[in-house]
Tab-separated table of C-alpha atoms and ligand atoms in Angstrom:
chain	number	residue	atom	x	y	z
A	1298	MET	CA	-24.599	9.625	26.158
A	1299	SER	CA	-24.068	7.335	29.108
A	1300	GLU	CA	-21.277	7.898	31.601
A	1301	ALA	CA	-20.473	4.211	32.032
A	1302	LYS	CA	-17.515	2.831	30.116
A	1303	LEU	CA	-18.703	0.857	27.124
A	1304	THR	CA	-17.743	-2.801	26.904
A	1305	THR	CA	-15.748	-4.180	24.006
A	1306	ALA	CA	-18.886	-5.792	22.578
A	1307	GLN	CA	-20.857	-2.552	22.840
A	1308	LEU	CA	-18.105	-0.559	21.166
A	1309	GLN	CA	-17.826	-3.133	18.394
A	1310	ALA	CA	-21.584	-3.065	17.811
A	1311	LEU	CA	-21.654	0.743	17.619
A	1312	ASP	CA	-18.584	0.730	15.404
A	1313	ALA	CA	-20.262	-1.687	12.987
A	1314	ALA	CA	-23.471	0.362	13.059
A	1315	HIS	CA	-22.002	3.805	12.439
A	1316	HIS	CA	-18.337	3.946	11.561
A	1317	LEU	CA	-17.020	3.619	8.033
A	1318	HIS	CA	-13.303	2.805	8.264
A	1319	PRO	CA	-10.530	3.753	5.840
A	1320	PHE	CA	-9.316	1.046	3.413
A	1321	THR	CA	-11.659	-1.576	4.863
A	1322	ASP	CA	-13.905	-4.328	3.568
A	1323	HIS	CA	-16.799	-3.739	5.952
A	1324	LYS	CA	-18.534	-7.000	5.341
A	1325	GLU	CA	-15.418	-8.894	6.328
A	1326	LEU	CA	-14.825	-6.556	9.284
A	1327	GLY	CA	-18.403	-7.054	10.497
A	1328	GLY	CA	-17.737	-10.789	10.688
A	1329	ARG	CA	-14.768	-10.521	13.008
A	1330	GLY	CA	-15.269	-7.239	14.899
A	1331	THR	CA	-12.765	-4.432	15.354
A	1332	ARG	CA	-9.856	-4.458	17.768
A	1333	ILE	CA	-10.251	-1.514	20.092
A	1334	ILE	CA	-7.014	0.179	21.051
A	1335	GLU	CA	-7.493	2.100	24.268
A	1336	ARG	CA	-4.174	3.460	25.412
A	1337	ALA	CA	-0.463	3.491	24.716
A	1338	SER	CA	2.890	4.250	26.274
A	1339	GLY	CA	6.396	4.192	24.784
A	1340	VAL	CA	6.317	1.485	22.114
A	1341	TYR	CA	3.351	-0.410	23.585
A	1342	LEU	CA	-0.406	-0.416	22.958
A	1343	TRP	CA	-3.180	-1.868	25.098
A	1344	ASP	CA	-6.511	-3.024	23.678
A	1345	SER	CA	-9.897	-3.047	25.388
A	1346	GLU	CA	-9.394	-6.678	26.435
A	1347	GLY	CA	-6.215	-5.758	28.287
A	1348	ASN	CA	-3.821	-7.273	25.720
A	1349	LYS	CA	-0.450	-5.560	25.513
A	1350	LEU	CA	1.003	-5.186	22.016
A	1351	LEU	CA	4.443	-4.082	20.901
A	1352	ASP	CA	3.754	-1.569	18.123
A	1353	GLY	CA	6.100	-2.518	15.301
A	1354	MET	CA	4.446	0.055	13.013
A	1355	ALA	CA	4.571	3.254	15.132
A	1356	GLY	CA	0.828	3.589	14.583
A	1357	LEU	CA	0.802	4.079	10.831
A	1358	TRP	CA	4.490	4.908	10.292
A	1359	CYS	CA	4.150	8.059	12.340
A	1360	VAL	CA	4.670	7.867	16.117
A	1361	ASN	CA	8.402	8.545	15.814
A	1362	ILE	CA	8.981	9.727	19.395
A	1363	GLY	CA	6.797	6.975	20.899
A	1364	TYR	CA	3.526	7.244	22.788
A	1365	GLY	CA	2.691	9.079	25.984
A	1366	ARG	CA	4.907	12.163	25.797
A	1367	ARG	CA	3.280	14.606	28.185
A	1368	GLU	CA	5.227	17.544	26.707
A	1369	LEU	CA	3.133	17.325	23.529
A	1370	ALA	CA	-0.114	17.248	25.506
A	1371	ASP	CA	1.087	20.246	27.511
A	1372	ALA	CA	2.034	22.131	24.342
A	1373	ALA	CA	-1.449	21.521	22.912
A	1374	HIS	CA	-3.118	22.515	26.180
A	1375	ARG	CA	-1.143	25.744	26.453
A	1376	GLN	CA	-1.764	26.660	22.821
A	1377	MET	CA	-5.492	25.913	23.002
A	1378	LEU	CA	-5.858	28.337	25.870
A	1379	GLU	CA	-3.649	30.974	24.246
A	1380	LEU	CA	-4.962	30.822	20.667
A	1381	PRO	CA	-6.862	27.679	19.638
A	1382	TYR	CA	-7.357	28.822	16.067
A	1383	TYR	CA	-6.476	31.514	13.688
A	1384	ASN	CA	-5.772	31.419	9.992
A	1385	SER	CA	-2.708	32.403	8.026
A	1386	PHE	CA	-4.623	33.944	5.124
A	1387	PHE	CA	-5.136	37.706	4.595
A	1388	GLN	CA	-1.742	38.945	5.755
A	1389	CYS	CA	-2.010	37.198	9.135
A	1390	THR	CA	0.097	34.637	10.894
A	1391	HIS	CA	0.683	33.390	14.452
A	1392	PRO	CA	3.757	32.440	16.481
A	1393	PRO	CA	3.471	28.626	16.295
A	1394	ALA	CA	3.268	28.574	12.460
A	1395	VAL	CA	6.184	30.991	12.123
A	1396	GLU	CA	8.364	29.128	14.595
A	1397	LEU	CA	7.511	25.754	13.064
A	1398	ALA	CA	8.319	26.863	9.514
A	1399	SER	CA	11.660	28.161	10.686
A	1400	ALA	CA	12.424	25.037	12.769
A	1401	ILE	CA	11.678	22.801	9.770
A	1402	ALA	CA	13.805	24.968	7.479
A	1403	GLU	CA	16.684	24.497	9.916
A	1404	GLN	CA	16.604	20.690	9.509
A	1405	ALA	CA	15.817	20.682	5.793
A	1406	PRO	CA	18.461	20.673	3.038
A	1407	ALA	CA	20.065	24.127	2.779
A	1408	HIS	CA	18.306	25.010	-0.494
A	1409	MET	CA	14.854	24.335	1.019
A	1410	GLN	CA	13.877	27.203	3.264
A	1411	HIS	CA	10.102	27.590	2.887
A	1412	VAL	CA	7.160	25.540	4.135
A	1413	PHE	CA	3.523	25.463	3.039
A	1414	PHE	CA	1.295	23.859	5.688
A	1415	THR	CA	-1.500	21.363	5.106
A	1416	GLY	CA	-3.606	19.057	7.251
A	1417	SER	CA	-2.248	15.731	5.986
A	1418	GLY	CA	0.098	13.998	3.568
A	1419	SER	CA	-2.647	13.704	0.974
A	1420	GLU	CA	-3.292	17.431	1.110
A	1421	ALA	CA	0.442	17.964	0.828
A	1422	ASN	CA	0.442	16.073	-2.468
A	1423	ASP	CA	-2.616	17.934	-3.733
A	1424	THR	CA	-0.660	21.087	-2.967
A	1425	VAL	CA	2.357	19.724	-4.827
A	1426	LEU	CA	0.366	19.040	-7.984
A	1427	ARG	CA	-1.064	22.555	-8.005
A	1428	MET	CA	2.287	24.101	-7.103
A	1429	VAL	CA	4.302	22.445	-9.867
A	1430	ARG	CA	1.746	23.473	-12.480
A	1431	ARG	CA	1.713	26.989	-11.104
A	1432	TYR	CA	5.511	27.020	-11.239
A	1433	TRP	CA	5.613	26.088	-14.933
A	1434	ASP	CA	2.890	28.608	-15.740
A	1435	LEU	CA	5.058	31.261	-14.122
A	1436	GLN	CA	8.015	30.094	-16.205
A	1437	GLY	CA	5.961	30.710	-19.320
A	1438	GLN	CA	5.856	26.984	-20.055
A	1439	PRO	CA	2.226	26.082	-19.321
A	1440	ALA	CA	2.464	22.968	-21.499
A	1441	ARG	CA	4.679	21.376	-18.863
A	1442	LYS	CA	1.792	19.770	-17.007
A	1443	THR	CA	2.464	16.070	-16.745
A	1444	VAL	CA	3.715	14.597	-13.496
A	1445	ILE	CA	5.361	11.190	-13.651
A	1446	GLY	CA	4.902	8.879	-10.661
A	1447	ARG	CA	5.543	5.180	-10.168
A	1448	ILE	CA	3.497	2.013	-10.194
A	1449	ASN	CA	2.936	0.932	-6.568
A	1450	GLY	CA	3.952	4.341	-5.238
A	1451	TYR	CA	1.721	5.812	-2.522
A	1452	HIS	CA	1.015	9.513	-2.226
A	1453	GLY	CA	-2.331	9.592	-0.429
A	1454	SER	CA	-5.988	8.969	-0.945
A	1455	THR	CA	-7.457	12.227	-2.259
A	1456	VAL	CA	-8.058	12.519	-5.995
A	1457	ALA	CA	-4.624	14.017	-6.651
A	1458	GLY	CA	-2.869	11.804	-4.095
A	1459	ALA	CA	-4.372	8.607	-5.451
A	1460	SER	CA	-3.643	9.719	-9.027
A	1461	LEU	CA	0.003	10.508	-8.311
A	1462	GLY	CA	0.271	7.178	-6.534
A	1463	GLY	CA	0.376	4.022	-8.555
A	1464	MET	CA	-1.966	1.709	-6.698
A	1465	GLY	CA	-4.000	-0.174	-9.313
A	1466	VAL	CA	-6.800	-1.022	-6.904
A	1467	MET	CA	-7.272	2.659	-6.118
A	1468	HIS	CA	-7.196	3.681	-9.772
A	1469	GLU	CA	-9.915	1.159	-10.568
A	1470	GLN	CA	-12.330	2.877	-8.186
A	1471	GLY	CA	-13.315	6.197	-9.705
A	1472	ASP	CA	-11.580	6.632	-13.047
A	1473	LEU	CA	-8.148	7.484	-11.776
A	1474	PRO	CA	-5.567	8.717	-12.439
A	1475	ILE	CA	-6.825	12.122	-13.513
A	1476	PRO	CA	-5.368	13.368	-16.821
A	1477	GLY	CA	-1.770	14.558	-16.865
A	1478	ILE	CA	-0.322	11.881	-14.616
A	1479	GLU	CA	1.782	8.982	-15.902
A	1480	HIS	CA	3.454	6.067	-14.131
A	1481	ILE	CA	6.693	4.177	-14.647
A	1482	ALA	CA	8.040	0.934	-13.147
A	1483	GLN	CA	9.119	0.813	-9.497
A	1484	PRO	CA	12.670	-0.122	-8.437
A	1485	TYR	CA	11.546	-3.426	-6.906
A	1486	TRP	CA	14.469	-5.704	-7.631
A	1487	TYR	CA	13.470	-8.740	-5.569
A	1488	GLY	CA	10.022	-8.916	-7.135
A	1489	GLU	CA	10.628	-7.606	-10.634
A	1490	GLY	CA	14.353	-7.673	-11.312
A	1491	GLY	CA	14.265	-10.924	-13.273
A	1492	ASP	CA	17.790	-12.017	-14.149
A	1493	MET	CA	19.349	-8.588	-13.786
A	1494	ALA	CA	21.933	-7.841	-11.103
A	1495	GLU	CA	20.575	-5.442	-8.496
A	1496	ASP	CA	22.656	-2.446	-9.612
A	1497	GLU	CA	21.881	-3.047	-13.249
A	1498	PHE	CA	18.173	-3.223	-12.427
A	1499	GLY	CA	18.421	0.045	-10.456
A	1500	LEU	CA	19.748	1.790	-13.573
A	1501	TRP	CA	17.109	0.159	-15.733
A	1502	ALA	CA	14.296	1.307	-13.419
A	1503	ALA	CA	15.653	4.869	-13.258
A	1504	ARG	CA	15.979	4.996	-17.042
A	1505	GLN	CA	12.289	4.236	-17.335
A	1506	LEU	CA	11.925	7.868	-16.322
A	1507	GLU	CA	14.109	9.033	-19.178
A	1508	GLU	CA	12.170	6.882	-21.620
A	1509	LYS	CA	8.872	8.282	-20.395
A	1510	ILE	CA	10.154	11.862	-20.658
A	1511	LEU	CA	11.321	11.263	-24.226
A	1512	GLN	CA	8.061	9.576	-25.116
A	1513	LEU	CA	5.952	12.447	-23.750
A	1514	GLY	CA	8.344	15.194	-24.874
A	1515	ALA	CA	10.438	16.961	-22.226
A	1516	ASP	CA	8.532	20.193	-22.853
A	1517	LYS	CA	5.365	18.481	-21.566
A	1518	VAL	CA	6.798	17.102	-18.328
A	1519	ALA	CA	6.475	19.109	-15.120
A	1520	ALA	CA	7.883	16.829	-12.441
A	1521	PHE	CA	8.748	13.378	-11.172
A	1522	ILE	CA	7.367	12.235	-7.802
A	1523	ALA	CA	8.683	9.364	-5.690
A	1524	GLU	CA	9.144	8.208	-2.120
A	1525	PRO	CA	12.818	7.751	-1.146
A	1526	ILE	CA	11.809	4.255	-0.017
A	1527	GLN	CA	8.271	3.146	-0.895
A	1528	GLY	CA	6.387	2.575	2.339
A	1529	ALA	CA	2.808	1.465	1.726
A	1530	GLY	CA	4.034	-0.340	-1.394
A	1531	GLY	CA	5.958	-2.753	0.856
A	1532	VAL	CA	9.166	-1.033	2.003
A	1533	ILE	CA	10.747	-1.197	-1.431
A	1534	VAL	CA	14.383	-0.188	-0.965
A	1535	PRO	CA	15.785	0.968	-4.311
A	1536	PRO	CA	19.141	-0.390	-5.532
A	1537	ALA	CA	22.083	1.931	-4.776
A	1538	THR	CA	22.297	2.937	-8.443
A	1539	TYR	CA	18.702	4.182	-8.603
A	1540	TRP	CA	18.645	7.622	-6.988
A	1541	PRO	CA	21.883	8.977	-8.521
A	1542	GLU	CA	20.553	8.089	-11.967
A	1543	ILE	CA	17.166	9.683	-11.225
A	1544	GLN	CA	18.968	12.835	-10.127
A	1545	ARG	CA	20.977	12.866	-13.365
A	1546	ILE	CA	17.792	12.541	-15.430
A	1547	VAL	CA	15.740	15.227	-13.669
A	1548	ASP	CA	18.737	17.585	-13.897
A	1549	GLN	CA	19.332	16.851	-17.557
A	1550	TYR	CA	15.705	17.499	-18.562
A	1551	GLY	CA	15.141	20.331	-16.097
A	1552	ILE	CA	12.035	18.782	-14.528
A	1553	LEU	CA	11.120	19.283	-10.875
A	1554	LEU	CA	11.908	16.525	-8.394
A	1555	ILE	CA	9.257	15.849	-5.751
A	1556	VAL	CA	10.508	13.583	-2.990
A	1557	ASP	CA	7.604	12.414	-0.845
A	1558	GLU	CA	8.976	12.384	2.696
A	1559	VAL	CA	5.672	11.608	4.447
A	1560	ILE	CA	7.096	8.340	5.807
A	1561	CYS	CA	10.851	8.853	5.421
A	1562	GLY	CA	10.918	12.336	6.969
A	1563	PHE	CA	11.707	13.187	10.581
A	1564	GLY	CA	14.277	10.512	11.280
A	1565	ARG	CA	12.793	7.330	9.828
A	1566	THR	CA	15.916	6.564	7.749
A	1567	GLY	CA	18.274	7.711	10.504
A	1568	GLU	CA	18.657	11.109	8.811
A	1569	TRP	CA	16.196	13.956	9.200
A	1570	PHE	CA	14.970	13.348	5.651
A	1571	GLY	CA	15.246	10.430	3.247
A	1572	SER	CA	16.612	12.883	0.671
A	1573	GLN	CA	19.612	13.399	2.934
A	1574	TYR	CA	20.037	9.646	3.330
A	1575	TYR	CA	20.182	9.242	-0.464
A	1576	ASN	CA	21.960	12.529	-1.052
A	1577	ILE	CA	19.361	13.779	-3.511
A	1578	ARG	CA	18.252	17.297	-4.251
A	1579	PRO	CA	14.477	17.693	-4.272
A	1580	ASP	CA	12.576	20.774	-5.343
A	1581	LEU	CA	9.576	19.867	-3.185
A	1582	MET	CA	9.182	17.567	-0.186
A	1583	PRO	CA	5.674	16.649	1.013
A	1584	ILE	CA	5.739	15.871	4.755
A	1585	ALA	CA	3.268	14.705	7.458
A	1586	LYS	CA	3.221	11.762	9.928
A	1587	GLY	CA	6.486	12.090	11.926
A	1588	MET	CA	6.136	15.875	11.744
A	1589	THR	CA	3.852	15.670	14.822
A	1590	SER	CA	4.661	12.025	15.620
A	1591	GLY	CA	0.964	11.568	14.817
A	1592	TYR	CA	-0.173	13.324	18.016
A	1593	LEU	CA	-2.214	15.752	15.881
A	1594	PRO	CA	-2.919	15.724	12.152
A	1595	MET	CA	-0.634	17.991	10.175
A	1596	GLY	CA	1.278	17.978	6.916
A	1597	GLY	CA	3.103	20.346	4.646
A	1598	VAL	CA	5.334	20.857	1.656
A	1599	ILE	CA	8.929	21.951	2.078
A	1600	VAL	CA	9.671	24.131	-0.914
A	1601	GLY	CA	13.090	24.511	-2.508
A	1602	ASP	CA	14.479	27.859	-3.632
A	1603	ARG	CA	13.785	27.298	-7.312
A	1604	VAL	CA	10.007	27.039	-6.778
A	1605	ALA	CA	9.839	29.384	-3.787
A	1606	ARG	CA	11.590	32.199	-5.658
A	1607	ALA	CA	9.174	31.857	-8.575
A	1608	LEU	CA	6.135	31.917	-6.274
A	1609	ILE	CA	7.447	34.801	-4.196
A	1610	ASP	CA	9.188	37.002	-6.760
A	1611	ASP	CA	6.948	36.728	-9.780
A	1612	GLY	CA	3.978	34.764	-8.521
A	1613	GLY	CA	1.221	37.156	-7.556
A	1614	GLU	CA	-1.431	35.302	-5.610
A	1615	PHE	CA	-1.362	31.491	-5.607
A	1616	PHE	CA	-5.034	30.619	-5.132
A	1617	HIS	CA	-4.487	27.696	-2.825
A	1618	GLY	CA	-4.764	27.032	0.914
A	1619	TYR	CA	-6.654	25.278	3.659
A	1620	THR	CA	-8.600	26.482	6.689
A	1621	TYR	CA	-6.173	24.513	8.819
A	1622	SER	CA	-2.936	25.469	7.038
A	1623	GLY	CA	-0.492	25.974	9.915
A	1624	HIS	CA	-3.122	25.291	12.586
A	1625	PRO	CA	-1.701	26.804	15.784
A	1626	VAL	CA	-2.336	23.816	18.059
A	1627	ALA	CA	-0.983	21.297	15.546
A	1628	ALA	CA	1.976	23.616	14.915
A	1629	ALA	CA	2.709	23.928	18.637
A	1630	VAL	CA	2.648	20.143	18.956
A	1631	ALA	CA	4.875	19.709	15.886
A	1632	LEU	CA	7.310	22.237	17.294
A	1633	GLU	CA	7.532	20.367	20.590
A	1634	ASN	CA	7.937	17.099	18.685
A	1635	LEU	CA	10.820	18.582	16.699
A	1636	ARG	CA	12.393	19.892	19.881
A	1637	ILE	CA	12.252	16.409	21.423
A	1638	LEU	CA	13.629	14.749	18.272
A	1639	ARG	CA	16.509	17.230	18.252
A	1640	ASP	CA	17.284	17.865	21.936
A	1641	GLU	CA	17.029	14.236	22.956
A	1642	GLY	CA	19.179	13.203	19.999
A	1643	ILE	CA	16.505	10.773	18.785
A	1644	VAL	CA	17.444	10.985	15.111
A	1645	ASP	CA	21.097	10.335	16.012
A	1646	TYR	CA	20.017	7.499	18.305
A	1647	ALA	CA	18.041	5.981	15.439
A	1648	ARG	CA	20.978	6.293	13.031
A	1649	ASP	CA	23.781	5.177	15.345
A	1650	GLN	CA	22.132	2.667	17.658
A	1651	ALA	CA	18.556	1.584	17.025
A	1652	ALA	CA	18.782	1.200	13.228
A	1653	PRO	CA	22.008	-0.844	13.088
A	1654	TYR	CA	20.605	-3.202	15.717
A	1655	LEU	CA	17.156	-3.378	14.125
A	1656	GLN	CA	18.703	-4.095	10.710
A	1657	GLN	CA	20.883	-6.809	12.218
A	1658	LYS	CA	17.768	-8.443	13.668
A	1659	ILE	CA	15.835	-8.038	10.411
A	1660	ALA	CA	18.705	-9.761	8.578
A	1661	GLN	CA	18.490	-12.584	11.142
A	1662	LEU	CA	14.767	-12.933	10.454
A	1663	GLY	CA	15.788	-13.292	6.808
A	1664	GLU	CA	17.314	-16.645	7.733
A	1665	HIS	CA	13.882	-18.058	8.522
A	1666	PRO	CA	12.788	-20.603	5.887
A	1667	LEU	CA	9.601	-18.618	5.235
A	1668	VAL	CA	11.438	-15.381	4.430
A	1669	GLY	CA	12.620	-14.973	0.841
A	1670	GLN	CA	14.160	-11.559	1.372
A	1671	ALA	CA	14.638	-9.389	4.459
A	1672	ARG	CA	15.359	-5.779	3.595
A	1673	GLY	CA	15.394	-2.417	5.281
A	1674	VAL	CA	16.976	0.964	5.794
A	1675	GLY	CA	17.116	2.867	9.058
A	1676	MET	CA	13.977	2.175	11.057
A	1677	LEU	CA	12.127	0.557	8.147
A	1678	GLY	CA	12.060	-3.118	7.305
A	1679	ALA	CA	10.238	-5.793	5.323
A	1680	LEU	CA	10.192	-9.579	5.360
A	1681	GLU	CA	8.958	-11.041	2.144
A	1682	LEU	CA	7.256	-14.396	2.651
A	1683	VAL	CA	7.786	-17.050	-0.016
A	1684	LYS	CA	6.906	-20.672	-0.504
A	1685	ASN	CA	10.324	-21.470	-1.894
A	1686	LYS	CA	13.373	-19.427	-0.955
A	1687	ALA	CA	15.516	-20.649	-3.855
A	1688	THR	CA	13.020	-20.039	-6.660
A	1689	ARG	CA	11.200	-17.084	-4.994
A	1690	GLU	CA	7.954	-18.956	-5.615
A	1691	ARG	CA	5.052	-17.171	-3.875
A	1692	PHE	CA	2.235	-18.594	-1.846
A	1693	PRO	CA	-1.074	-18.862	-3.655
A	1694	GLY	CA	-3.901	-16.525	-2.698
A	1695	LYS	CA	-2.391	-13.048	-3.250
A	1696	GLY	CA	-1.539	-11.807	0.222
A	1697	ALA	CA	-3.242	-14.606	2.149
A	1698	ALA	CA	0.068	-15.673	3.728
A	1699	GLY	CA	0.745	-12.074	4.783
A	1700	THR	CA	-2.706	-11.690	6.307
A	1701	LEU	CA	-2.324	-14.968	8.190
A	1702	CYS	CA	1.068	-13.887	9.485
A	1703	ARG	CA	-0.243	-10.475	10.525
A	1704	ASP	CA	-3.065	-12.042	12.542
A	1705	LEU	CA	-0.685	-14.517	14.200
A	1706	CYS	CA	1.580	-11.618	15.021
A	1707	VAL	CA	-1.147	-9.889	17.018
A	1708	GLU	CA	-1.836	-13.135	18.876
A	1709	ASN	CA	1.847	-13.066	19.804
A	1710	GLY	CA	1.607	-9.488	21.081
A	1711	LEU	CA	3.234	-7.715	18.139
A	1712	VAL	CA	1.799	-5.378	15.521
A	1713	MET	CA	3.266	-5.724	12.042
A	1714	ARG	CA	1.518	-4.628	8.864
A	1715	ALA	CA	1.182	-6.909	5.872
A	1716	VAL	CA	1.564	-5.562	2.336
A	1717	GLY	CA	0.648	-8.517	0.167
A	1718	ASP	CA	2.986	-11.198	1.489
A	1719	SER	CA	5.518	-8.741	2.901
A	1720	MET	CA	5.580	-8.182	6.647
A	1721	ILE	CA	6.426	-4.593	7.452
A	1722	LEU	CA	8.278	-2.990	10.343
A	1723	SER	CA	8.434	0.707	11.157
A	1724	PRO	CA	8.666	0.986	14.950
A	1725	PRO	CA	8.977	4.180	16.980
A	1726	LEU	CA	12.522	5.567	16.629
A	1727	VAL	CA	12.930	5.453	20.411
A	1728	ILE	CA	12.623	1.659	20.598
A	1729	GLN	CA	15.259	0.275	22.990
A	1730	PRO	CA	17.567	-2.700	22.260
A	1731	GLN	CA	15.710	-5.038	24.647
A	1732	GLU	CA	12.443	-4.061	22.939
A	1733	ILE	CA	14.015	-4.879	19.565
A	1734	ASP	CA	14.949	-8.283	21.044
A	1735	GLU	CA	11.343	-8.765	22.108
A	1736	LEU	CA	10.158	-7.755	18.644
A	1737	PHE	CA	12.541	-10.249	17.076
A	1738	ASP	CA	11.438	-13.108	19.382
A	1739	LYS	CA	7.770	-12.435	18.710
A	1740	ALA	CA	8.335	-12.167	14.964
A	1741	TRP	CA	10.370	-15.406	14.897
A	1742	ARG	CA	7.697	-17.262	16.855
A	1743	THR	CA	5.064	-15.899	14.482
A	1744	LEU	CA	7.033	-17.052	11.445
A	1745	ASN	CA	7.385	-20.549	12.953
A	1746	ARG	CA	3.660	-20.820	13.522
A	1747	ALA	CA	2.868	-19.388	10.078
A	1748	ALA	CA	5.237	-21.927	8.495
A	1749	GLU	CA	3.378	-24.759	10.276
A	1750	LEU	CA	-0.013	-23.496	9.109
A	1751	LEU	CA	1.092	-22.761	5.556
A	1752	GLY	CA	2.606	-26.226	5.298
B	1294	PXG	N1	2.629	10.060	1.021
B	1294	PXG	C1	3.142	8.937	1.555
B	1294	PXG	C2	4.516	8.492	1.151
B	1294	PXG	C3	2.410	8.203	2.496
B	1294	PXG	O1	2.926	7.091	3.013
B	1294	PXG	C4	0.643	9.844	2.267
B	1294	PXG	C5	1.426	10.510	1.360
B	1294	PXG	C6	-0.703	10.396	2.602
B	1294	PXG	O2	-0.722	10.923	3.871
B	1294	PXG	P1	-2.112	11.041	4.681
B	1294	PXG	O3	-1.705	11.825	5.895
B	1294	PXG	O4	-3.052	11.790	3.844
B	1294	PXG	O5	-2.578	9.638	4.961
B	1294	PXG	C7	1.133	8.684	2.857
B	1294	PXG	C8	0.288	7.945	3.860
B	1294	PXG	C9	-0.431	1.959	4.885
B	1294	PXG	C10	-0.795	3.388	4.891
B	1294	PXG	O6	-1.361	1.145	4.949
B	1294	PXG	C11	0.126	4.339	4.542
B	1294	PXG	C12	-0.251	5.685	4.532
B	1294	PXG	C13	-1.530	6.048	4.890
B	1294	PXG	C14	-2.445	5.067	5.247
B	1294	PXG	C15	-2.089	3.728	5.242
B	1294	PXG	O7	0.744	1.619	4.816
B	1294	PXG	N2	0.656	6.620	4.117
C-alpha cells in the first residue's frame, strides 16, 4: 500500500477493478466512473475534485444530525478503548446496549418498551419476520404465517427484506418473494388514484388489506408491514384516511402491525417516530439509519408489549440473534446521537422550524412547469416530473427524466435522489433556513435546465 494520496483517476480505476457496488449497473458505471466523496461537514459534501455539494438526501436518508459531529467520534473512540466488542448472548450484556435500549424505549410509544438489536434495517426486517411467526406459534396459532406487505414498499435487500418489500425488479432476481408473503396496492394517489378523490382512494387502498385478509383467511395472516411514508418507493405520502383505516382493520382481525421506521424514525417526520406522526399503534417497529445518523451501521426492532410479553413470559429461547446485536461501539455512537437529537432539540427544530419552511419551499417548487406534484411530510419531499401538468402525462423512457434531472442537480452542487421520475429530498434535520434557500435555488435552476433539455 502506498502512502501517497491516490488521484481521482487512480481511485476510479481501482474501484472499477475491485469494487462491486450496491444496486448498480456496473457496465454503465464503468463508462462514466464513480464520484468519490471524500469529506463532509454539516449539510455539505466535498468530492475528490474539490466540488462542494449540498446533501439533499442526508447520505441515504440517514445523517439526521448532519456530518462532522466530533461527539460521535469521541464516543466511538472512548468505547473502543473501553470495550470494543462483546456479545449479548449467554446471559451477558454491556453498558452501551443497556443504556441504548432504555433511551430508545423512552422515546418510543408507551406500549413499546423493548428493543432487539441488529446490524441494519434489512436485518431488522429479517428479525421481524421470524419474530411474528414465533409470536403466533407461541399463541398456539402456527397457521398464522402470512405477512402482507405492499407493492413498491421497501424493507431491505436480504431475502426476507426483499420479499417483504414490493419491488418488482428485486423479486425478478432470485425467485422472490419467498412463500408466505403477499402484497397489496400502495396508497399512491397521484400515480394510481384514477378518478377517485384523495380521501376516497386512501380508504380504497387501506381496504385492499381487508380484502386480502378475507381472501387468505384471517386465521392464516400473521401481520401487515408498511412504512409510514414510503421512502425508496418515491416518498409516497398516504392520504389522511389511509392509516386510521389500516389501524381499524388490523385491530378488527387481530393481526400484528409492523411499522417500518427505518427512514421515518428518529425525527424525519418531525416526530420521533412516523407512528407518532400518524397516531398509529404498531406492534413492531424496525429501525436503523437515523438511529446512529449513519455514523456506524446499526439497526433494531422496537417491540410492543403484546409481542414482548409472549416472548418473555412464555417464549423459552428464541433461536435468533447476530454477532453484532447491540455492538458496544455502535451502541455508544447511537446513544450519543440520541442525546444530541434530544438535548439540542433537533426533533423539535425539525417539526417547528425546518419542516414548515422546507415544505413551503417544496410547494413552491411544485409551481415549476416540470413538476406535476410536489409532496412531502416533515423533512421528506418529492417532486414528480411530468410532461404535461394538466393530464399527468409522463415523459417517455421510464425514469430517464429523473436520471437527467439528478445528474443536472449534481452539476448545480446539490444531491437529490431520483426514484423513477420523482426527485427526492430528505436533508439532514439540522439544515438551516438559508441552506434550505440554497437548496431551493439549486433545485429551481436544475428544473429550468431539465425543462430546456427535455423540450
Ligand atoms: N426499511 C426501509 C423502510 C428502508 O428504507 C431498509 C428497511 C433496509 O435497511 P438497510 O440498513 O439494510 O439498508 C431501508 C433502507 C434508496 C435506498 O435508494 C433506501 C434504503 C436503502 C438503500 C437505498 O432510497 N433504505
